[in-house]
Amino acid sequence: MRRSLPLALLLLASPLALAAGKPTTLAPADLATAAQLREQALRDDTAWDFTAGLTTEVGARLAGSENDLKAREWVIAKFKALGFDKVWSEPVTYPKWVRRSEHGAIVAPFPQPLALTALGNSPGTPAGGLAAEVVGFATLDALKAADPATLRGKIAYVGPRMHPSQDGHDYGIGSSVRVRGPAIASQKGAVGFLLRSAGTDDDRLPHTGVTHFDPGVTPIPAAALSNPDADQLERVLKAGQPVTVRLALDCGIEGEYTGANVIAELKGSRKPDEYFVMGGHLDSWDLGTGAVDDATGIGIAVGAARLIAQLPQRPARSIRVVAFANEESGLYGGKAYAAAHAKEIGKAVLGSESDLGADRIYQMTASVKPEARDAVAQIAEVLKPLGIAYDASAPGQGGSDLSAVHAVGMAGLSLHQDATRYFAWHHTANDTLDKVDPEQLRQNVAAYAVVAYLAAQAKGDFGSAPGAFAKDKGE
Ligand SMILES: [Zn+2]
């Protein structure tokens, strides 16, 4: 009793708090329409056509490259042709990194070339290359524990191997070596950095990806070896003689570039200011054609939105598809979107983004207000025939780019793809269209169409509010 008065005052003072108490509901007719969309999606190839078109007509889309602009022009034209009600761009500025050439070789004791690729943000080596002795570490922790005296003037190599799994959990290990290893090695006096690619394959194709140097840390040339080359280097190191490697990387940051997030919207019929958001990132690494990472992500959203656009009436809320700029070098597009839309975060009722390829979705998780859990469980029922399980205990930030929007308060729902195959091709020359399975892609579209439609039609919200999910960690 004693607490009831302050609580009542608090509720009066805050319309968001008032709304938060109401359960979110879905009408039986809407659940039936969602089931119908699901079945249509399993026969629809819009997502495939989009993915094939982008990867064929534009190809690789390194952020800041000539193809960055080409890709934006391509996607703007495609969005318009597909009949979205509104298409626009929002600027995103970031450092522009370029790759010109890259070579590596063991020069002693057993001279031979190495298949490697520079990491995004890596500086180039001095003209003529850089030759130094290699010091090998099994893990990032071993590098962290190393005495700087053993690393001064040397090239550090870190080599944990990733194994495939449905949830791709080993990528956490591989990506942390790539993102943080070079800076740690630099701080200990190393002049170069090599890692075993963050990938699960045995192809002689290295996996690129971003690395990060904080201000004050001297950037050092950093490259990834293909898995067979990492095995080879480890065998040579085990032979016990000093191992010298020569690196010749011509790459680096060249000023700033302003690209853009490209956004398409189906205008809601009753609450056009409120919206469900989905999408993927438009940029890709330069080695492949960016098919599974992440042309399919945008393709899935486009395929789902197009089916909803063909209904006799627009849903109550708007549906937004975002093709995010420069995800690969540090979520620049997602962060710019979050900054531009933080003030109206309550209008973004729910978001879900695909950035883990397009193999079968096997699980759904969500970060929503407690009063929306029943509605999410109803969505899960419509997804069940697609073989998607609902784990109500785990968070769902929405996806890589949307994790930044989620961090400022948007409710998120994650549709988890089977990542067993994904990390064999991710960030390599092998990320090409043939890796996309049209049937599994359609299953993805079906799931996104269901979620997008029901989020746009739901009575009540999912809990988006400033700081609502501050405790959720990004994916
Ligand atoms: Zn990606």
Coordinates of C-alpha atoms and ligand atoms in Angstrom, one line a residue, residues 281 293-294 327-328 355 400 422 426-427, ligand 1:
H281 CA 24.4 -4.7 -44.9
D293 CA 27.6 -11.9 -46.3
D294 CA 25.3 -10.1 -46.8
E327 CA 29.1 -3.0 -41.4
E328 CA 32.3 -4.8 -42.0
D355 CA 23.6 -11.3 -41.3
S400 CA 24.6 -7.0 -36.2
Y422 CA 28.7 -20.2 -43.1
H426 CA 32.7 -15.9 -44.7
H427 CA 35.0 -13.1 -45.8
Ligands
ZN1 ZN 28.0 -9.5 -42.5

